[in-house]
Amino acid sequence: MGLSKRVSSWSVEEVLEWMQKRYPAHMSTLQKAIIKHAISGRALLRLKDHHLEVLGVVAEEQQQEISQDLLLLRVQEEIDELGDICSECFSP
């Protein structure tokens, strides 16, 4: 998976790949939930703490860790969107 690809365009498989790299110890639970709920990159960016619990992440420490990583993904997505807007503004 190329990190240059925007998170919002990730497939379910790419979300699984990202989760596997970040949380290998929790993949048995996460993998089933991601596939069952067809969580793409767009859906991943919208996940909140209560969604993580539904997905099987019950430990508060783990929820916080994932929430922080999701926040970083959201920020990167916003930066990418702003970059697109700025490049369109300055294109001839």
CSV table of C-alpha atoms in Angstrom, one decimal:
chain,number,residue,atom,x,y,z
A,1,MET,CA,0.0,0.0,0.0
A,2,GLY,CA,1.4,3.3,-1.0
A,3,LEU,CA,1.3,5.9,1.8
A,4,SER,CA,0.9,8.5,-0.9
A,5,LYS,CA,-2.6,7.2,-1.5
A,6,ARG,CA,-5.3,9.2,0.4
A,7,VAL,CA,-6.9,7.4,3.3
A,8,SER,CA,-10.4,8.2,2.1
A,9,SER,CA,-9.7,6.1,-1.0
A,10,TRP,CA,-8.4,3.0,0.9
A,11,SER,CA,-10.1,-0.3,0.2
A,12,VAL,CA,-11.1,-2.7,3.0
A,13,GLU,CA,-7.9,-4.6,2.2
A,14,GLU,CA,-5.8,-1.5,2.6
A,15,VAL,CA,-7.5,-0.7,6.0
A,16,LEU,CA,-6.7,-4.3,7.1
A,17,GLU,CA,-3.1,-3.8,6.0
A,18,TRP,CA,-2.8,-0.6,7.9
A,19,MET,CA,-4.3,-2.2,11.0
A,20,GLN,CA,-2.0,-5.2,10.7
A,21,LYS,CA,1.0,-2.9,10.7
A,22,ARG,CA,-0.2,-0.8,13.6
A,23,TYR,CA,-1.9,-3.5,15.8
A,24,PRO,CA,-0.7,-7.0,15.0
A,25,ALA,CA,-1.6,-8.3,18.4
A,26,HIS,CA,-5.3,-7.3,18.0
A,27,MET,CA,-5.8,-8.4,14.4
A,28,SER,CA,-7.9,-11.5,15.1
A,29,THR,CA,-10.7,-9.3,16.5
A,30,LEU,CA,-10.1,-6.3,14.2
A,31,GLN,CA,-9.9,-8.3,11.0
A,32,LYS,CA,-13.3,-10.0,11.5
A,33,ALA,CA,-15.0,-6.7,12.4
A,34,ILE,CA,-13.4,-4.7,9.5
A,35,ILE,CA,-14.5,-7.3,7.0
A,36,LYS,CA,-17.9,-7.8,8.6
A,37,HIS,CA,-18.6,-4.1,8.5
A,38,ALA,CA,-16.8,-3.4,5.2
A,39,ILE,CA,-14.7,-0.6,6.8
A,40,SER,CA,-13.0,1.3,4.0
A,41,GLY,CA,-10.7,4.2,4.4
A,42,ARG,CA,-13.6,6.6,4.3
A,43,ALA,CA,-15.4,4.7,7.1
A,44,LEU,CA,-12.1,4.4,9.0
A,45,LEU,CA,-11.8,8.2,9.1
A,46,ARG,CA,-15.2,8.4,10.7
A,47,LEU,CA,-14.7,5.9,13.5
A,48,LYS,CA,-15.1,7.2,17.1
A,49,ASP,CA,-14.4,5.5,20.4
A,50,HIS,CA,-17.9,3.9,20.7
A,51,HIS,CA,-17.4,2.4,17.2
A,52,LEU,CA,-14.1,0.8,18.4
A,53,GLU,CA,-15.9,-0.9,21.2
A,54,VAL,CA,-18.5,-2.3,18.8
A,55,LEU,CA,-15.6,-3.5,16.7
A,56,GLY,CA,-14.3,-5.5,19.7
A,57,VAL,CA,-11.7,-3.0,21.0
A,58,VAL,CA,-12.8,-3.0,24.7
A,59,ALA,CA,-9.6,-2.0,26.5
A,60,GLU,CA,-9.7,1.8,27.0
A,61,GLU,CA,-5.9,2.1,26.5
A,62,GLN,CA,-6.2,0.4,23.1
A,63,GLN,CA,-9.2,2.6,22.2
A,64,GLN,CA,-7.1,5.7,23.0
A,65,GLU,CA,-4.2,4.5,21.0
A,66,ILE,CA,-6.3,3.7,17.9
A,67,SER,CA,-8.2,7.0,18.4
A,68,GLN,CA,-4.9,9.0,18.4
A,69,ASP,CA,-3.8,7.2,15.2
A,70,LEU,CA,-7.2,7.9,13.6
A,71,LEU,CA,-6.9,11.5,14.5
A,72,LEU,CA,-3.5,11.6,12.8
A,73,LEU,CA,-5.0,10.0,9.7
A,74,ARG,CA,-7.8,12.6,9.7
A,75,VAL,CA,-5.3,15.5,10.0
A,76,GLN,CA,-3.3,14.0,7.1
A,77,GLU,CA,-6.4,13.7,5.0
A,78,GLU,CA,-7.3,17.4,5.7
A,79,ILE,CA,-3.7,18.5,4.8
A,80,ASP,CA,-4.0,16.5,1.5
A,81,GLU,CA,-7.4,18.1,0.8
A,82,LEU,CA,-6.0,21.6,1.4
A,83,GLY,CA,-3.0,20.8,-0.8
A,84,ASP,CA,-5.4,19.8,-3.6
A,85,ILE,CA,-7.4,23.0,-3.2
A,86,CYS,CA,-4.2,25.2,-3.1
A,87,SER,CA,-2.8,23.5,-6.2
A,88,GLU,CA,-6.1,24.1,-8.1
A,89,CYS,CA,-6.0,27.8,-7.0
A,90,PHE,CA,-2.5,28.3,-8.4
A,91,SER,CA,-2.8,26.2,-11.6
A,92,PRO,CA,-2.9,28.2,-14.8
